[in-house]
C-alpha cells in the first residue's frame, strides 16, 4: 500500500528547539499527548470518559479516521488518518477537554505538554506495529494481565466490531490485514520489543558532533560493506554506547531508520 520509509518526528516544549512536523504521505500519524511535567491527565474514570467523548466529537467535526487510541494516566496515544491538518485535529480533541478538566478539578494553566509528539506512518508493516504498540501499553506497564482487561483503549472496540457490534473506531483498514478475530488477537498479543516514538533523545550534541564522536572510535564510512551480522553487531554496539535515538543514529550513519531498528533488535 505504501512504499516510503517512515520517520519519527520529536517535538518538545517552547524551551527547546522546535522542528518542523513532517508531513505524512499517507496522512496517517501516530500521535502522543503527554501531561505537562509528566503529570496525570486523568484523575478518575469520568475524566477518561470525557476525553473519549472529545475524540468522538473531534472525529465528527474534522472527519479524520481513528484507527487506535489508548489512555494512560499521564499520556495518550492516537493512531489517526487526517482529513485536515493534524494539529487542527489534535486541538479539536484537547481544547474542550482541558477547559472541562480544569473547571472540574479547580485548576488553572496548561494540562498537556506544549507540543504533541508525532510520527508519520508510511508502511503497512509499521501501521500494524504501531497498532500493537498502542494496545500493549497497559500490558507492558503492568496495569492488566490481558489486553481485553483494559477499558481505555481501542482494543475492545475492535473485538466489538468483529462480533458485529457498533464501534466508533474506523476498523475497515485494519480488518483488511486481519480478516478474523483470531488473527487480530494473535498479532496484538504477540511479544515484541517495539519502540514507537521512543523517549531516548540525545539533547547534548548536534548530528555533526555525534558523527565525529562515532568516527573517532569506529570506521563507519565502510560500515555498509561489512557482512550483515558484523554490521548489525557494530550498529547495536554504537547505539548502546552513545545513548542516542534511533533517528539520530540513522542520520549519523546515513542509513535508513528501519535498517538501524532491525540491527538493534537482533
XYZ file of C-alpha atoms in Angstrom:
266
model
C 0.000 0.000 0.000
C 2.768 2.410 0.944
C 6.275 2.462 -0.476
C 8.121 5.077 1.583
C 10.095 4.588 4.795
C 8.703 6.107 7.976
C 10.273 8.835 10.081
C 9.770 9.814 13.731
C 9.343 13.498 14.483
C 10.213 14.587 18.016
C 8.942 17.914 19.267
C 9.278 19.366 22.717
C 8.086 22.361 24.674
C 8.788 26.020 23.976
C 12.056 25.986 25.927
C 13.656 23.572 23.458
C 14.391 23.707 19.745
C 11.361 23.120 17.535
C 11.411 21.028 14.418
C 9.019 21.224 11.517
C 6.469 18.461 11.764
C 6.979 16.109 8.821
C 4.023 15.646 6.511
C 2.871 12.065 6.135
C 2.455 10.932 2.540
C -0.291 8.537 3.679
C -1.975 11.024 6.013
C -1.557 8.544 8.885
C 0.089 9.609 12.145
C 0.923 8.082 15.478
C 0.399 10.871 17.995
C 1.336 11.052 21.664
C -0.018 13.673 24.054
C 1.757 13.979 27.382
C 0.792 15.713 30.591
C 2.921 18.749 31.353
C 5.851 17.814 33.617
C 4.610 14.208 33.220
C 1.597 14.968 35.411
C -1.518 12.836 35.234
C -4.043 13.867 32.614
C -6.792 11.710 34.066
C -7.749 11.677 37.719
C -10.715 9.309 37.529
C -12.928 7.305 35.181
C -15.131 10.299 34.418
C -12.095 12.147 33.059
C -11.348 9.265 30.712
C -14.953 9.094 29.559
C -14.872 12.812 28.814
C -11.659 12.501 26.793
C -13.064 9.666 24.689
C -16.135 11.811 24.090
C -13.849 14.658 22.949
C -12.150 12.283 20.493
C -15.515 11.224 19.052
C -16.722 14.820 18.698
C -13.452 15.932 17.085
C -13.659 12.979 14.708
C -17.105 14.042 13.562
C -16.096 17.677 13.173
C -12.762 17.034 11.445
C -13.735 13.882 9.558
C -10.474 12.110 10.375
C -10.225 8.334 10.628
C -9.395 6.857 14.025
C -7.556 3.527 13.958
C -6.467 3.259 17.591
C -6.220 5.029 20.936
C -5.015 4.306 24.443
C -5.471 6.499 27.500
C -2.736 6.028 30.086
C -2.513 8.026 33.329
C -0.179 10.761 32.086
C -0.200 10.334 28.314
C -2.392 9.376 25.372
C -1.643 7.507 22.152
C -3.670 8.042 18.974
C -3.405 6.485 15.520
C -5.303 8.613 13.042
C -5.576 9.484 9.369
C -6.062 13.186 8.896
C -8.650 14.875 6.715
C -7.364 18.274 7.875
C -4.066 19.453 9.380
C -3.014 17.084 12.155
C -2.538 19.984 14.569
C -6.123 21.117 13.985
C -7.451 17.645 14.765
C -5.445 17.427 17.990
C -6.552 20.897 19.021
C -10.171 19.878 18.495
C -9.629 16.984 20.901
C -7.681 18.783 23.623
C -9.157 22.274 23.952
C -12.568 21.179 25.172
C -11.108 18.556 27.488
C -8.632 20.931 29.147
C -11.345 23.508 29.816
C -13.624 20.854 31.310
C -10.841 19.200 33.321
C -9.561 22.455 34.816
C -13.032 23.527 35.828
C -13.844 20.164 37.385
C -10.595 19.879 39.330
C -10.357 23.609 40.166
C -7.004 24.102 38.490
C -5.577 26.607 36.000
C -2.897 26.606 33.334
C -1.621 24.066 30.837
C -2.524 20.412 31.178
C -0.695 19.000 28.162
C 2.918 19.439 27.165
C 3.056 22.379 24.760
C 3.668 20.445 21.563
C 2.423 16.949 20.959
C 4.788 14.362 19.521
C 4.029 12.563 16.284
C 5.474 10.276 13.686
C 4.251 9.618 10.180
C 3.247 6.057 9.363
C 4.348 5.255 5.836
C 4.297 1.452 5.576
C 1.797 -1.326 6.159
C 4.175 -3.174 8.458
C 4.706 -0.136 10.657
C 0.989 0.593 10.746
C 0.225 -2.767 12.361
C 3.310 -2.423 14.584
C 2.088 0.919 15.944
C -1.377 -0.541 16.419
C 0.071 -3.347 18.556
C 2.363 -0.963 20.423
C -0.564 1.283 21.369
C -2.734 -1.597 22.541
C 0.091 -3.174 24.551
C 0.893 -0.020 26.549
C -1.216 -1.038 29.592
C 0.084 -4.613 29.408
C 3.750 -3.579 29.351
C 3.090 -1.095 32.158
C 1.784 -3.946 34.322
C -1.687 -2.424 34.600
C -3.507 -5.508 33.279
C -2.748 -9.162 32.584
C -4.663 -9.323 29.304
C -5.344 -6.690 26.658
C -9.098 -7.155 26.914
C -8.984 -6.213 30.597
C -8.063 -2.594 29.837
C -11.154 -0.491 29.271
C -9.495 2.652 27.942
C -8.001 1.531 24.667
C -9.433 0.710 21.263
C -8.623 -2.996 21.624
C -12.101 -3.917 22.845
C -13.650 -1.662 20.194
C -12.117 -3.977 17.607
C -13.461 -7.022 19.419
C -16.920 -5.437 19.395
C -16.619 -4.813 15.663
C -15.511 -8.383 14.926
C -18.532 -9.514 16.918
C -20.910 -7.434 14.830
C -21.425 -4.690 17.406
C -21.197 -0.952 16.752
C -17.795 0.707 17.204
C -16.684 4.315 16.761
C -13.254 3.119 15.547
C -12.596 3.004 11.793
C -11.822 -0.705 11.565
C -12.038 -1.385 7.829
C -8.354 -0.828 7.018
C -7.041 -2.884 9.935
C -9.522 -5.678 9.290
C -8.223 -5.913 5.732
C -4.937 -7.148 7.294
C -6.612 -9.293 9.958
C -9.781 -10.778 8.455
C -10.574 -12.919 11.506
C -10.727 -12.066 15.171
C -8.133 -14.758 15.904
C -5.600 -13.235 13.518
C -6.159 -9.822 15.115
C -5.859 -11.106 18.679
C -2.749 -13.137 17.864
C -0.941 -10.149 16.377
C -1.984 -7.787 19.152
C -0.849 -10.279 21.803
C 2.484 -11.168 20.207
C 5.513 -10.499 22.410
C 7.841 -7.871 20.978
C 10.371 -5.126 21.613
C 8.526 -2.472 19.633
C 9.710 1.118 20.086
C 7.421 3.782 18.671
C 8.014 7.458 19.410
C 10.897 6.321 21.596
C 11.917 8.514 24.532
C 15.666 8.129 24.074
C 16.809 11.501 22.718
C 20.296 12.981 22.979
C 19.936 16.675 23.733
C 23.611 17.494 24.249
C 25.115 17.155 20.777
C 24.078 18.005 17.257
C 24.300 15.496 14.399
C 27.733 16.605 13.172
C 29.252 16.311 16.633
C 27.740 12.895 17.227
C 29.006 11.662 13.848
C 32.555 12.853 14.616
C 32.473 11.188 18.032
C 31.444 7.890 16.444
C 34.034 8.216 13.665
C 36.774 8.652 16.277
C 36.067 5.128 17.512
C 34.568 3.249 14.578
C 35.141 3.028 10.834
C 31.575 3.897 9.925
C 32.487 5.010 6.402
C 32.898 1.343 5.465
C 30.113 0.050 7.696
C 27.787 -0.725 4.808
C 30.430 -3.026 3.253
C 30.616 -5.330 6.288
C 28.827 -8.711 6.364
C 25.306 -8.295 7.669
C 25.869 -9.950 11.060
C 29.041 -7.955 11.742
C 27.435 -4.717 10.581
C 24.378 -5.228 12.789
C 26.607 -6.012 15.761
C 28.522 -2.772 15.305
C 25.330 -0.713 14.899
C 23.941 -2.165 18.114
C 27.213 -1.505 19.943
C 27.293 2.133 18.797
C 23.641 2.612 19.757
C 24.195 1.337 23.296
C 27.493 3.162 23.766
C 26.422 6.625 22.631
C 22.896 6.584 24.093
C 21.242 8.369 21.179
C 17.885 7.999 19.486
C 17.330 5.673 16.548
C 16.612 8.679 14.370
C 19.827 10.498 15.264
C 21.868 7.329 14.779
C 20.204 6.868 11.402
C 21.351 10.320 10.367
C 24.866 9.843 11.755
C 25.380 6.546 9.916
C 23.490 7.684 6.816
C 21.283 4.596 6.953
C 17.534 4.161 6.990
C 15.870 4.061 10.403
C 14.325 0.676 9.589
C 17.831 -0.754 8.956
C 19.045 0.612 12.315
C 15.959 -0.718 14.070
C 16.392 -4.245 12.702
C 20.055 -4.301 13.710
C 19.333 -3.247 17.281
C 16.516 -5.767 17.745
C 18.632 -8.743 16.613
